[in-house]
Structures are given as C-alpha cells and as structure tokens.
CSV table of C-alpha atoms and ligand atoms in Angstrom, one decimal:
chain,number,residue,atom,x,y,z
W,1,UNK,CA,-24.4,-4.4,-33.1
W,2,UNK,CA,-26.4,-2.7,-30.4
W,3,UNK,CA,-29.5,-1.3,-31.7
W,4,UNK,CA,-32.0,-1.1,-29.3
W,5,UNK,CA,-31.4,1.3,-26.4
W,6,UNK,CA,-33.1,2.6,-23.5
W,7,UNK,CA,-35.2,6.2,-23.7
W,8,UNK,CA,-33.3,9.0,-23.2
W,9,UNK,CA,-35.8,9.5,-20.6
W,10,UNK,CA,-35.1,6.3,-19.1
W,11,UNK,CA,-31.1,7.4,-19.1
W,12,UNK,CA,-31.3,10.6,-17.8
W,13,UNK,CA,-34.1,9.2,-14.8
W,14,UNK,CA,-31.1,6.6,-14.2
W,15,UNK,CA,-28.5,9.2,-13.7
W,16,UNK,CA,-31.0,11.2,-11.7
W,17,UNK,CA,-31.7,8.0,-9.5
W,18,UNK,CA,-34.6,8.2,-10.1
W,19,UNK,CA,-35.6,4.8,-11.6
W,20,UNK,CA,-37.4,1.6,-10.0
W,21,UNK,CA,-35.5,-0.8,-8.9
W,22,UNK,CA,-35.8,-3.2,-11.7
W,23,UNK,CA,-35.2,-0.6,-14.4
W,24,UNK,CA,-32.4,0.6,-12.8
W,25,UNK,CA,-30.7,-2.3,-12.6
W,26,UNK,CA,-31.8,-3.2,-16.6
W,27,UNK,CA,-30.5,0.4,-17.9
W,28,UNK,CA,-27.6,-0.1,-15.6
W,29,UNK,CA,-26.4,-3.6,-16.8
W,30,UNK,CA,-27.0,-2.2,-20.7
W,31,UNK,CA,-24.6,0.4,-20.0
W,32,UNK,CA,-22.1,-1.8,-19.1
W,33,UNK,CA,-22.3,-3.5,-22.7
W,34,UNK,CA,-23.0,-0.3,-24.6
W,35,UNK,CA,-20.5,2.9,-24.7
W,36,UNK,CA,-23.0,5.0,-26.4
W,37,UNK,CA,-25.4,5.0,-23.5
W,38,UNK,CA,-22.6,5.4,-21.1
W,39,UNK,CA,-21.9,8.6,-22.4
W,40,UNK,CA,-25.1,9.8,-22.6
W,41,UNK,CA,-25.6,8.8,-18.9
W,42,UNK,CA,-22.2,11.0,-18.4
W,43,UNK,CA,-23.2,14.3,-19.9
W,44,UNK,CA,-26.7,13.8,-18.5
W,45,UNK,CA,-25.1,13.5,-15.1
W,46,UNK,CA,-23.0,16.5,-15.6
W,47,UNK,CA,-26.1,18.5,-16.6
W,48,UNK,CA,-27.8,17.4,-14.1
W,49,UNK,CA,-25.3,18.2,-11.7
W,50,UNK,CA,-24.7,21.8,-12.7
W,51,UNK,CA,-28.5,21.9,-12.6
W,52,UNK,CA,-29.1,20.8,-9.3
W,53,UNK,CA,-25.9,22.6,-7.6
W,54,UNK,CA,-27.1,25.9,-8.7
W,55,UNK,CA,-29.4,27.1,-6.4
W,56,UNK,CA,-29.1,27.2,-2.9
W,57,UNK,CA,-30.3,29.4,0.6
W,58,UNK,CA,-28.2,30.5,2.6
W,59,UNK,CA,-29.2,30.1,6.1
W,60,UNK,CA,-27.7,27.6,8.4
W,61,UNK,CA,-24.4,28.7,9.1
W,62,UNK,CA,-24.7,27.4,12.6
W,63,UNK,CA,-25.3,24.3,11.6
W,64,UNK,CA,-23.4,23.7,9.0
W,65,UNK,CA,-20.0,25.0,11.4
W,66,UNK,CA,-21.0,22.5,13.4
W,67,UNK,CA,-20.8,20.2,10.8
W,68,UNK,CA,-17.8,20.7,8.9
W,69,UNK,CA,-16.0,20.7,12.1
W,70,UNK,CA,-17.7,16.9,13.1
W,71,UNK,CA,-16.6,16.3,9.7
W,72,UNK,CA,-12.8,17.1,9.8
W,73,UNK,CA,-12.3,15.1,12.6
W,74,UNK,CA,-12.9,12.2,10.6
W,75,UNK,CA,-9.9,9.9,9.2
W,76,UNK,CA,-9.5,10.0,6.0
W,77,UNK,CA,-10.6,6.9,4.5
W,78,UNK,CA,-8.5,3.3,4.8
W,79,UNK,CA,-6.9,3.0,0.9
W,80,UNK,CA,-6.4,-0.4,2.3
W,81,UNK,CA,-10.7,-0.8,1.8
W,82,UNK,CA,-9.8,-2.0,-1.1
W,83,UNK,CA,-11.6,-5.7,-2.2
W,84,UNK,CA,-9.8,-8.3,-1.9
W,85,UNK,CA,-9.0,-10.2,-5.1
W,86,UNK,CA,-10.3,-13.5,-5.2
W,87,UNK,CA,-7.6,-14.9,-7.9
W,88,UNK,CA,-8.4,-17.7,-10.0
W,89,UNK,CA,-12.2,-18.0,-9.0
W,90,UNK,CA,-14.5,-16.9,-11.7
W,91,UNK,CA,-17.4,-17.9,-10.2
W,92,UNK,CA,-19.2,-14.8,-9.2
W,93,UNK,CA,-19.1,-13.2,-12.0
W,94,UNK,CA,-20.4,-15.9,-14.4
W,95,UNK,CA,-23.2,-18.2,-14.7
W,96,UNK,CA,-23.0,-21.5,-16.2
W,97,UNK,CA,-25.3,-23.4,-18.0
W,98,UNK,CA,-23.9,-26.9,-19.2
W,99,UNK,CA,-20.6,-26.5,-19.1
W,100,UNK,CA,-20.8,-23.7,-21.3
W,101,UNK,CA,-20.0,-19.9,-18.6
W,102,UNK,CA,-21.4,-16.7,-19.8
W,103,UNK,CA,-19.6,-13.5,-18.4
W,104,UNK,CA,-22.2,-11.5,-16.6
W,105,UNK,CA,-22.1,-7.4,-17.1
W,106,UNK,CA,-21.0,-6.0,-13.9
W,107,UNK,CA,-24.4,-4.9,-12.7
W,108,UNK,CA,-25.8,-8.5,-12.5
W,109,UNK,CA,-23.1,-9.9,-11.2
W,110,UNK,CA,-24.7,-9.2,-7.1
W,111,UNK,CA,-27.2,-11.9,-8.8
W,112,UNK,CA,-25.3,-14.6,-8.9
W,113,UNK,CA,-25.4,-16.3,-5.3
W,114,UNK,CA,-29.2,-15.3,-6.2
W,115,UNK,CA,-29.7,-17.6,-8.8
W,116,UNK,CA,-31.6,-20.5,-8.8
W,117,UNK,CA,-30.9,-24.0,-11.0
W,118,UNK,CA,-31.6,-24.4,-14.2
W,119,UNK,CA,-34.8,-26.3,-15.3
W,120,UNK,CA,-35.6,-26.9,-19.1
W,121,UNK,CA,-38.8,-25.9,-20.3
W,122,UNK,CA,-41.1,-26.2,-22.9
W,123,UNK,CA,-39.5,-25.5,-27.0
W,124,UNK,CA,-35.6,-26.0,-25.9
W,125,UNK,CA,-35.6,-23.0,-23.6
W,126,UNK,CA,-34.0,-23.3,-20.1
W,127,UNK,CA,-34.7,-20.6,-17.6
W,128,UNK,CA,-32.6,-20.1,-14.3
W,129,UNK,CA,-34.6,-18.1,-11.5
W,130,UNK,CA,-33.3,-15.2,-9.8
W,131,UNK,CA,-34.1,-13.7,-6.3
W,132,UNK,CA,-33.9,-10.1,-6.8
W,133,UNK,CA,-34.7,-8.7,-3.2
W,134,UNK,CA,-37.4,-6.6,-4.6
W,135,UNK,CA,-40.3,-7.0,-6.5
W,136,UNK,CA,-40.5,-7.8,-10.1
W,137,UNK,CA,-40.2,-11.8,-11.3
W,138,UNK,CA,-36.8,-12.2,-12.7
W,139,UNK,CA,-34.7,-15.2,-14.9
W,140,UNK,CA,-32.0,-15.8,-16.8
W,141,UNK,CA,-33.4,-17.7,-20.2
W,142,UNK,CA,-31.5,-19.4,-22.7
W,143,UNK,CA,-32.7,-20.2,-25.7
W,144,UNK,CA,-31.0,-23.4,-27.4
W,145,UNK,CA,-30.5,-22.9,-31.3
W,146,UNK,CA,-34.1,-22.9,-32.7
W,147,UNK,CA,-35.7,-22.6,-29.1
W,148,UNK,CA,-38.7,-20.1,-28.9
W,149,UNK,CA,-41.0,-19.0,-26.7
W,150,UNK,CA,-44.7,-18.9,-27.4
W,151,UNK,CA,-46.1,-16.2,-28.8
W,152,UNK,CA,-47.7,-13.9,-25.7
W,153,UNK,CA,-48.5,-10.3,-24.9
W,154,UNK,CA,-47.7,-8.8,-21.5
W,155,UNK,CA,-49.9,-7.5,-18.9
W,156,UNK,CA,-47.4,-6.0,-17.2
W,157,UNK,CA,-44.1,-4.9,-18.7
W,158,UNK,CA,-41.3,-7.1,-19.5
W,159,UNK,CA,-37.6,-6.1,-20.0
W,160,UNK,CA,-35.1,-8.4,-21.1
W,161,UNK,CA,-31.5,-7.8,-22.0
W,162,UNK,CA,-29.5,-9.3,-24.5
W,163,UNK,CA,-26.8,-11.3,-22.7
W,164,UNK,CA,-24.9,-13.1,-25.6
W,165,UNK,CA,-26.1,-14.3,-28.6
W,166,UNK,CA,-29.2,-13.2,-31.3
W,167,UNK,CA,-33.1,-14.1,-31.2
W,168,UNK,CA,-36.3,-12.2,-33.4
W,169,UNK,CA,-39.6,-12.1,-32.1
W,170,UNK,CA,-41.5,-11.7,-35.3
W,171,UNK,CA,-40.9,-7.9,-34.9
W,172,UNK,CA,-37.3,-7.2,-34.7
W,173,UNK,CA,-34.0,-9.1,-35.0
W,174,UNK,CA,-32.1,-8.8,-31.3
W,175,UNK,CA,-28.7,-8.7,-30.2
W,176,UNK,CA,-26.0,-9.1,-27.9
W,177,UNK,CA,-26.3,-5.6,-25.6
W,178,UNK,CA,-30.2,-4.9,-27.3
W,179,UNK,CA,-32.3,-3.1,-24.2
W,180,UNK,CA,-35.7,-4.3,-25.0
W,181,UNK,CA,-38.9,-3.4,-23.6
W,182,UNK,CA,-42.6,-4.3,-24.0
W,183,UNK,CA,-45.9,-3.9,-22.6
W,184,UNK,CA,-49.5,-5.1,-23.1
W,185,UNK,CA,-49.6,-2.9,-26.3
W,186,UNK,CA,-46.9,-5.9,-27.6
W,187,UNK,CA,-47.5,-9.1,-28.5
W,188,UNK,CA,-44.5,-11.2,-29.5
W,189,UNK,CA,-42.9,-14.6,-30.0
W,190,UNK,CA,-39.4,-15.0,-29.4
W,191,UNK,CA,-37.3,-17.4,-30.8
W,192,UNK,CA,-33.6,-17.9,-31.6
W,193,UNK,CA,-31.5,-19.3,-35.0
W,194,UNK,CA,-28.4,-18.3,-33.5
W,195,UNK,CA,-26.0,-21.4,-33.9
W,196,UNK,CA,-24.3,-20.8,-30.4
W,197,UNK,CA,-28.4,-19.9,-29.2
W,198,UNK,CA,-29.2,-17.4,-26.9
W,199,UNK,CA,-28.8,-16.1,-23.0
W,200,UNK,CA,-31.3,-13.1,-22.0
W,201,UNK,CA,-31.9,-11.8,-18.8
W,202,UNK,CA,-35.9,-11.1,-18.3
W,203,UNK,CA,-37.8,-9.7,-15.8
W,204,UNK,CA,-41.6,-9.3,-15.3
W,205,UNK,CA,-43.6,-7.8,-13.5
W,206,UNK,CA,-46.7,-9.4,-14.1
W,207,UNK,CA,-47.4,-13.1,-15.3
W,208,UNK,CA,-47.3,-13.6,-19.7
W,209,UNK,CA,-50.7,-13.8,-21.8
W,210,UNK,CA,-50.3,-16.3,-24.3
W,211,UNK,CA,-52.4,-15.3,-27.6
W,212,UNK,CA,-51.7,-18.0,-30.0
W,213,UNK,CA,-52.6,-21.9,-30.8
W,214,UNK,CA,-52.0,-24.4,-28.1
W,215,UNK,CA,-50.0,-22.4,-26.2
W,216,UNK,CA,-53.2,-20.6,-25.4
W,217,UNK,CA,-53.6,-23.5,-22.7
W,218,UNK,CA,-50.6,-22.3,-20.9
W,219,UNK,CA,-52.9,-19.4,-19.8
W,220,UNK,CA,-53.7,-20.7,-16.5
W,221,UNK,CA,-50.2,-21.9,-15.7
W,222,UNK,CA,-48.5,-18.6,-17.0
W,223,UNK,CA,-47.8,-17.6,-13.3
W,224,UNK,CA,-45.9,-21.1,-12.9
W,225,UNK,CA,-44.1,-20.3,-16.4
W,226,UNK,CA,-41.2,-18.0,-15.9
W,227,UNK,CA,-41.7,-17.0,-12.2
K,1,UNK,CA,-10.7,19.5,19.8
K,2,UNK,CA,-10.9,21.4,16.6
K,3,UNK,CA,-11.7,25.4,17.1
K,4,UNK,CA,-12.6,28.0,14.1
K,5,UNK,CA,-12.2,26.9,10.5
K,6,UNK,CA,-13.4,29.3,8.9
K,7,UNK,CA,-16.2,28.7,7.1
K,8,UNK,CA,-17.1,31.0,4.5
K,9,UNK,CA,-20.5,30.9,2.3
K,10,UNK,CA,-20.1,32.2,-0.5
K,11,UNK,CA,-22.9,34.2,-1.4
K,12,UNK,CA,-22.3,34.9,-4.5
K,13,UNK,CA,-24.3,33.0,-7.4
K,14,UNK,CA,-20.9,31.6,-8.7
K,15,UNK,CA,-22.1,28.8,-10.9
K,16,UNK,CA,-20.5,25.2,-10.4
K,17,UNK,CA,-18.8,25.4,-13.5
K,18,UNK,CA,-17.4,28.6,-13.2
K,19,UNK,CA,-15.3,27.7,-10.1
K,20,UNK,CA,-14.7,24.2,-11.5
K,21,UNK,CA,-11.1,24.7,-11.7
K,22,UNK,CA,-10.7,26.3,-8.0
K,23,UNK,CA,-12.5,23.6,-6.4
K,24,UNK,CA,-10.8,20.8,-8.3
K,25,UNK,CA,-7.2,22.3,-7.4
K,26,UNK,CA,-8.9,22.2,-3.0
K,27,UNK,CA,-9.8,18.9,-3.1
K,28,UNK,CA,-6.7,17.4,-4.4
K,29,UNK,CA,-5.3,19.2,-1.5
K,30,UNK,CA,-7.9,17.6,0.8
K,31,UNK,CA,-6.5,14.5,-0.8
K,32,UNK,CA,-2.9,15.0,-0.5
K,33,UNK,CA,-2.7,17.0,2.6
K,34,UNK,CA,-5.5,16.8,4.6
K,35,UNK,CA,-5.8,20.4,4.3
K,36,UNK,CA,-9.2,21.5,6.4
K,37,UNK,CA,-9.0,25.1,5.1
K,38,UNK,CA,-9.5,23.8,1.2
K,39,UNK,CA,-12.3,21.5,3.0
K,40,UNK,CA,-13.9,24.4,4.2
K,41,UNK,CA,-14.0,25.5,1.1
K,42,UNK,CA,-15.3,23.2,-1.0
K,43,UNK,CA,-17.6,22.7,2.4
K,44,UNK,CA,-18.7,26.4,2.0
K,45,UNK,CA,-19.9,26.0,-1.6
K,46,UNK,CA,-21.2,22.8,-2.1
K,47,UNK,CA,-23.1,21.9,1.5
K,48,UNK,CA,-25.7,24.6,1.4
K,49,UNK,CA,-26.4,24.1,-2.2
K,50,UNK,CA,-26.9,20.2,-1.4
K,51,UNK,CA,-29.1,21.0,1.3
K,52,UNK,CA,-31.4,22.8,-1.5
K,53,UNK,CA,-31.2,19.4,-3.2
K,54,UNK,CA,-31.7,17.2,-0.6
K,55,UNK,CA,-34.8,19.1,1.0
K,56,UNK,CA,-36.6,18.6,-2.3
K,57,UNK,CA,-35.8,15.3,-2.5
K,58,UNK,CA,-35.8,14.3,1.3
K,59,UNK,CA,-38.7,16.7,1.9
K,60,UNK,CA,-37.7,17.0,5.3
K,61,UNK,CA,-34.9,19.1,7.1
K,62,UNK,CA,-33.4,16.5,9.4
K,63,UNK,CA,-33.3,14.0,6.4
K,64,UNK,CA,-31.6,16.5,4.5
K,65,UNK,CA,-29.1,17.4,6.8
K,66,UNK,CA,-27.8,13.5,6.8
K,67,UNK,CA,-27.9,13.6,3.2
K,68,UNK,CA,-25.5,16.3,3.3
K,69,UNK,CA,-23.4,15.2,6.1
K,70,UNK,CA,-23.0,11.8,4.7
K,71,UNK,CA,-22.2,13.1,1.5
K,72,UNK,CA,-19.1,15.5,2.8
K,73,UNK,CA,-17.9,13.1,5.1
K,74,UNK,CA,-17.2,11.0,2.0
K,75,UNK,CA,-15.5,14.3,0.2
K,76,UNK,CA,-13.7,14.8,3.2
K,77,UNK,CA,-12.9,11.2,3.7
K,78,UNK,CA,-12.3,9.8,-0.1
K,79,UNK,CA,-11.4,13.0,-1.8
K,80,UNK,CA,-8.3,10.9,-3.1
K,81,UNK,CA,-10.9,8.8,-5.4
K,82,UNK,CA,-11.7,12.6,-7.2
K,83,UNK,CA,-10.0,12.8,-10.4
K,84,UNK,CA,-10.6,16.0,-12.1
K,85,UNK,CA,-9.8,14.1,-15.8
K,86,UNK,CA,-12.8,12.7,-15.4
K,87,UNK,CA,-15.6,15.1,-14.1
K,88,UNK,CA,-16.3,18.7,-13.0
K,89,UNK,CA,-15.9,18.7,-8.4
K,90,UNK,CA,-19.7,19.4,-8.9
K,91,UNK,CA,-20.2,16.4,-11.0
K,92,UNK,CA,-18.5,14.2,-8.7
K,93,UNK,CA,-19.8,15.4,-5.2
K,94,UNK,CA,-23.3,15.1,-7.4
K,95,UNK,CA,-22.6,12.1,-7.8
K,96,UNK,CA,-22.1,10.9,-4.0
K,97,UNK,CA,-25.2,13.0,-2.6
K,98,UNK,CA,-27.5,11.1,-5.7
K,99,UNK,CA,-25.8,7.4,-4.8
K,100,UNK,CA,-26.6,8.0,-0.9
K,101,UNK,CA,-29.9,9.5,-1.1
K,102,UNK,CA,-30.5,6.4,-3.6
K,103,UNK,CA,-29.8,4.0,-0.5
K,104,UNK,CA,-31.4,5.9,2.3
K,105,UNK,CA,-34.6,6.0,0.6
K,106,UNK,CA,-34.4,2.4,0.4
K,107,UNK,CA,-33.3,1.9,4.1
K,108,UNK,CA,-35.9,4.2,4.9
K,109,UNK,CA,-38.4,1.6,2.9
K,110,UNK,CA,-37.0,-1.4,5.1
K,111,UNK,CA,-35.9,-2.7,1.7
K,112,UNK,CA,-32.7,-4.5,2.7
K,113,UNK,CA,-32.6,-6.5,-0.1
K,114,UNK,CA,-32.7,-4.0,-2.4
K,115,UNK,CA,-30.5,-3.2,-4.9
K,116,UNK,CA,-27.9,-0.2,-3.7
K,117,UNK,CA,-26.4,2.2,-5.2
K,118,UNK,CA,-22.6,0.6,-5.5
K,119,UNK,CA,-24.3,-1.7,-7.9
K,120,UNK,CA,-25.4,0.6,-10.1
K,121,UNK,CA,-22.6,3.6,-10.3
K,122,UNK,CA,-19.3,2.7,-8.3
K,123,UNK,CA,-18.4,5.7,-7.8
K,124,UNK,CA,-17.1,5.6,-4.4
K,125,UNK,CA,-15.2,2.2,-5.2
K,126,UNK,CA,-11.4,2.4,-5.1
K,127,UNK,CA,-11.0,0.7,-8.4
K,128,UNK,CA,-13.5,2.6,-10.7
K,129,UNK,CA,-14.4,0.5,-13.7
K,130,UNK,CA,-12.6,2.9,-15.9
K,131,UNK,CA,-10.6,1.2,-18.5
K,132,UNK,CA,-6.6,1.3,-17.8
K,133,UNK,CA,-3.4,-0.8,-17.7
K,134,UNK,CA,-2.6,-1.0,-15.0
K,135,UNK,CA,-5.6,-3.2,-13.5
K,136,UNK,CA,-4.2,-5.9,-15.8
K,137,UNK,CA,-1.8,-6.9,-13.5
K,138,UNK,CA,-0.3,-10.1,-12.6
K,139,UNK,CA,-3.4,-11.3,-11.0
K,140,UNK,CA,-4.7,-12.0,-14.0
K,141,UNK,CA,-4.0,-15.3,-15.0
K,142,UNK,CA,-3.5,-16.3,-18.7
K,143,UNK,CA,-5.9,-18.6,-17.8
K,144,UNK,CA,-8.4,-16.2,-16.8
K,145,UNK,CA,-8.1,-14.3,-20.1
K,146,UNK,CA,-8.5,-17.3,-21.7
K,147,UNK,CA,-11.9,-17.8,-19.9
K,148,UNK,CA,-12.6,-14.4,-20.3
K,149,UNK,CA,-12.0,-14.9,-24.5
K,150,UNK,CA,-14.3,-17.7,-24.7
K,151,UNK,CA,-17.3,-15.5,-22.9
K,152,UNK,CA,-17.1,-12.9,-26.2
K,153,UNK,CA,-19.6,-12.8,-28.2
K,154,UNK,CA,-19.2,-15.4,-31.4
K,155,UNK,CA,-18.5,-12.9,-34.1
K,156,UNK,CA,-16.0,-10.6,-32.0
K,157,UNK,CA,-14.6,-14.0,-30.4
K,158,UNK,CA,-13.6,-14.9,-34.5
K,159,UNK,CA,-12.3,-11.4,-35.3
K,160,UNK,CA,-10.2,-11.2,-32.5
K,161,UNK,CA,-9.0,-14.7,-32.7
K,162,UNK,CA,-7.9,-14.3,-36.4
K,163,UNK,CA,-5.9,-11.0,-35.9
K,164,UNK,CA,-4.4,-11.5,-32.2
K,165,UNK,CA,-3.8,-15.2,-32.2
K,166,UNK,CA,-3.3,-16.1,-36.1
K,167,UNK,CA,-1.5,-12.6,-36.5
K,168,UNK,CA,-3.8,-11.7,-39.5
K,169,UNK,CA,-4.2,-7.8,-40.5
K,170,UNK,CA,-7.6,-6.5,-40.3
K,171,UNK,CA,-7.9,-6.5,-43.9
K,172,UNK,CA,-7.0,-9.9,-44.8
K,173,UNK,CA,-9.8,-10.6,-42.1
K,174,UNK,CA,-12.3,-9.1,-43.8
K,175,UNK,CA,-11.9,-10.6,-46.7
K,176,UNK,CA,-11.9,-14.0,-45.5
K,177,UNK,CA,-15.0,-13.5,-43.7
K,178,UNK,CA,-16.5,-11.1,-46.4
K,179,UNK,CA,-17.3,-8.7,-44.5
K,180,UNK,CA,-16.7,-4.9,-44.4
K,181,UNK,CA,-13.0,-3.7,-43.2
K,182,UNK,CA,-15.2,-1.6,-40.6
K,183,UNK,CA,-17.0,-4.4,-39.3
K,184,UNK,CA,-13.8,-5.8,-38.3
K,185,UNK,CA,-12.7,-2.9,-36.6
K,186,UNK,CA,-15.7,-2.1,-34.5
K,187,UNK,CA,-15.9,-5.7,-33.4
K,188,UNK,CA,-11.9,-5.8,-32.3
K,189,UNK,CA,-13.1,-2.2,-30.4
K,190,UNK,CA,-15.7,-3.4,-29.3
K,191,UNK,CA,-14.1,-6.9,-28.0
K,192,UNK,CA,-11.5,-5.7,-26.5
K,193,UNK,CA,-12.9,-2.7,-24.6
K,194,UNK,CA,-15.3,-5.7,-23.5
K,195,UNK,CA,-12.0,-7.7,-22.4
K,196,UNK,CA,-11.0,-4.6,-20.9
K,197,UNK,CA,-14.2,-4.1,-18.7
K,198,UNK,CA,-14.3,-7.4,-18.0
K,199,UNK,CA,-10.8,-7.3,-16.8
K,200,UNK,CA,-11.5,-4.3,-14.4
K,201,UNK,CA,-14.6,-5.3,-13.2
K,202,UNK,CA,-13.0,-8.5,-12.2
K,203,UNK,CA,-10.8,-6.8,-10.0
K,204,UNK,CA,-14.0,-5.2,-8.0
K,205,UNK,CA,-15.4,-8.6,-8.0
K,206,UNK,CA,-15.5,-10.6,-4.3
K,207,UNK,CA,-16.8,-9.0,-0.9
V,301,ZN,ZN1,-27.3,1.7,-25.4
C-alpha cells in the first residue's frame, strides 16, 4: 500500500510545469504507480486550466489573422507517427539486476540506455548509476534481503521512490509506489527485511553525511558513495 | 493561397467551462473534416487567452507568440488525439501550451539533455497511456505477459496467481493467506490496473 505521497503542492507545481527537473521526473514516475495522485494531478490540471484560460486582452487581431491562416495551411498530422512496436524486446523498459528484471514506471523508462553497471557496495546493497542529462546525482539501489545503508543525514535533499519491494529507515516502514523525501532536517538509516529485498530509485543533489559509528569514516568518501 | 477566415474574438468574458460543450463539438470537426471555420473558432477563443498566459510565463511578446503558435498548430494539426470523455477543450489545449512552454524553456537553457515534456505527460502521444482493450492486441506475446507477471510486486504477484491461474475465488484467497477479503481485492485492482499500464505503456515504448 502506497502511503507516502508527494505534497499537494508538489502535484499541483507538476501539473503547472512548474517543477525542477528532478522532481518532476520523481512526482511524475509516482504517479505512474499511484491512481490517487493521478487524479489529483487531473483535477488540479483542470483547475488550473480554467484558471489560466480565463483572462485574456484583446489586441492583436492582426497578428493573430496572420496566424491562424499560416496555421491552416498545415497538414494535419501523419496518424501513421505512430511508434513503432518493438515486439518481443523488453529491454527498454526494464532493468536487470542478476537475472532477476524489474519493470520500470513509464517515466524512467528514457533512463534506461542511461544506466550505468551494477557495482556492489558496502552492507549487500548494489547501486546502478544513472546519467540523467541534468543535474542532480542519480541511482538505482537495490537492497539484498537484510541490506542497509548507513545511517546519514542529507545536505542536500534526497528523493527516492519505491520501485518494488519494502525497506524502514528507523522512522517509517516503505513501500512499493512510497514517494519519499528528506533533507538535512532527516537523519535516517535504511535497510530492507523484505525476502525478495528491495529496488529504489534515489537521487541527490548533494553528497550523504554519515552520523553514526564507523560509517562515520565514509565521510570523506561520501561523494565517491552513491554518485 | 488561403484568403478570409473569419476570425472572430469573442469578447465576451465567456468562461472556458461555459462553452465547453461548443468547443468540444468544433474540434472534432477539425478532426474529422478539416473544417477551418470551427478552427477559427476554437482559434478565436483560446489564442488570445494563451497569449495572456504565455506573456507571463515567457515574459516576452515574441516568445509568447511561438508559444501560442506552436500550441494551435498542434490543435489544428492533432485535434484527432482530443477526446472530450476525457477533458474539458480548455483542459486539453492547457495542456499542450504547459508541455511546450515546459520544453522551450529548456531549449532556451541549452539543456538538451534534459528531460522533455513527452516524458512526463504524453499528451500529444497517439497511444495515450489510458487503460483500454484494445492496446492488448496480438502484439503482446503470452510470453511478454508472463514477463510482465513476474515484474508485480510479491504480494499482488500471489493474489493474482491464486485467483487467475489456480481459479480460486477471492474469498477462499483470503483465507488461505489470512488476510482481509479487501486486501485481496485492492491488490488484484491494483495488479492488474498495473498489468494494464504496463501493457500500454509498452506499446509507447521504442523510438
Ligand atoms: Zn500518490
């Protein structure tokens, strides 16, 4: 069950387009996996439409003859646009992590020729990296059964979204779909128990803080450490 | 070359969901006839009101101007993707003008790489991702559903496997797994409208 969900600030700045890049792209890819927020992103686009449509001035009637006429000399559009089906190949829409694919929500799918191998890291968690095109340090993470990451706070923000499977972080218990997000006012240390374990997609914006025991002396590294 | 459509601005401060229903009916005649009079109308009502919007966004006239153009060449052009079922003309044409302002400020950036707005709401894509039976179609392989199956999450991958492949009712599934008779229904919903949308989305997959 979904539980955690973006603002409804966050949703209604995403049907605005008016979101960053990166949070765009992480309300978008929630949306895909949760109904409720893609209605609210539907009636906050219709309000937002009737909103913005309302007004208007009416000057301009030179130009916009000009215009429409330029306009309806256009052809209408080829139906025949249409993509191609690539039957049988499931590649780009699913990552694989050994031998085990993972369906990607739609949204992420333009990252899949972006994706980097995998590479096992500390506490049985593997992290894939993932060239987004525009700022923000990004990674698919998997968390084998009982893999955690250590405990950290953010200097930056981090968002991660729930791919498939469950993990807690000492402050919540996380799900397939679950939008989360955390600043430097959070300090948390994820870890999963789910048998099957656990795929998120994270991205940063600044390097981790760790705060606890040895993983303090990661510190220095953090920029290497899920970059 | 094309003389005198009339083009007629409507003064009036009809709101956009009063002539919902007006619009709606010109557009699908766009669609099915190519009829430049209903353009014109729909042209009339809606390009001088998304000037307004694209002047505060754009902050510039000549900006603007493209925003607006762009955004009724793709009425004029793809008004056979507008299905009033699904949203208010205004809505839709919305829409369009938010997804292309979305992308020129990023071309404007130099950001090429960027994320674009087809990523993020299809709205101009011929297949939308809206759920329907048709798009399961023969190029959807048993084999691919299959795949598809095995990508659900665990406990949805267990409730649907129980009830569509060992022909269990929904009851008897709960039970088994002691869980609540709801539980199992919201997960089946859940997995297949995820089955569904993965289903559709695969069809928009490739390029
Ligand atoms: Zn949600």
């Amino acid at each position: 069950m979904i539980k955690f969900h973006p603002s409804l600030e966050q949703l209604s700045e995403f049907a605005e387009g008016s979101l960053s890049s990166v949070e765009a792209i992480m309300v978008s890819a929630h949306c895909d996996m949760c109904e409720r927020c893609q209605q609210v992103v539907a009636s906050e686009t219709e309000r937002l439409a009737e909103d913005v449509l309302d007004s208007f001035d009416a000057r301009q009637s030179s130009e916009f003859e000009r215009m429409l006429s330029s306009i309806t000399q256009l052809p209408p559009s080829d139906k025949s646009d249409r993509p191609s089906r690539t039957t049988g190949s499931c590649e780009k829409f699913t990552i694989e992590l050994d031998g085990r694919q993972f369906v990607l929500p739609r949204t992420l799918r333009r990252f899949v020729d972006k994706t980097g191998n995998w590479s096992s890291l500390v506490g049985r968690l593997w992290q894939a990296p993932v060239d987004l095109g525009f700022p923000g340090v990004a990674n698919f993470i998997y968390m084998e059964r009982g893999g955690s990451v250590p405990e950290h706070t953010h200097r930056g923000t981090e968002y991660t979204l729930v791919l498939d499977g469950e993990f807690r972080d000492g402050i919540n218990a996380y799900d397939t779909g679950d939008f989360i997000y955390m600043d430097g006012d959070h300090t948390h240390a994820p870890k999963s128990e789910a048998t099957k374990g656990c795929l998120v997609f994270s991205v940063v914006d600044q390097p981790l803080h760790f705060t606890s025991g040895l993983a303090r002396l990661l510190n220095p590294f953090s920029h290497m450490f899920f970059r | 070359m094309l003389v005198g459509i009339p083009l007629e601005q409507s003064n009036s401060a009809i709101k956009p969901k009063e002539c919902a229903t007006e619009m709606s009916e010109y557009i699908v005649t766009v669609a099915e006839k190519r009829c430049k009079k209903s353009f014109a109308r729909v042209f009339g009502y809606f390009a001088p009101r998304l000037r307004s919007y694209a002047l505060k966004q754009m902050g510039n006239e000549a900006l603007a101007m493209e925003l607006v153009q762009d955004t009724m060449s793709n009425v004029w052009q793809k008004a056979h993707l507008f299905n009033a079922e699904k949203g208010s003309p205004s809505t839709w044409i919305f829409t369009i003008a938010r997804n292309i302002r979305f992308d020129m400020l990023r071309k404007l950036q130099n950001r090429k790489e960027d994320v674009c707005s087809d990523d993020l709401w299809p709205v101009l894509c011929e297949q939308t991702p809206d759920a329907n039976e048709t798009s399961l179609d023969e190029q959807i392989t048993l084999e691919q559903i299959g795949f598809l199956f095995e990508a659900l999450p665990v406990k949805q991958k267990a409730v649907i496997e129980a009830i569509y492949i060992d022909g269990k009712s929904q009851q008897e599934v709960a039970d088994e797994l002691s869980i609540p008779l709801g539980t199992v229904k919201s997960r089946t919903r859940l997995a297949l409208q995820r089955l569904k949308g993965m289903l559709n989305s695969h069809d928009q997959v490739s390029s």
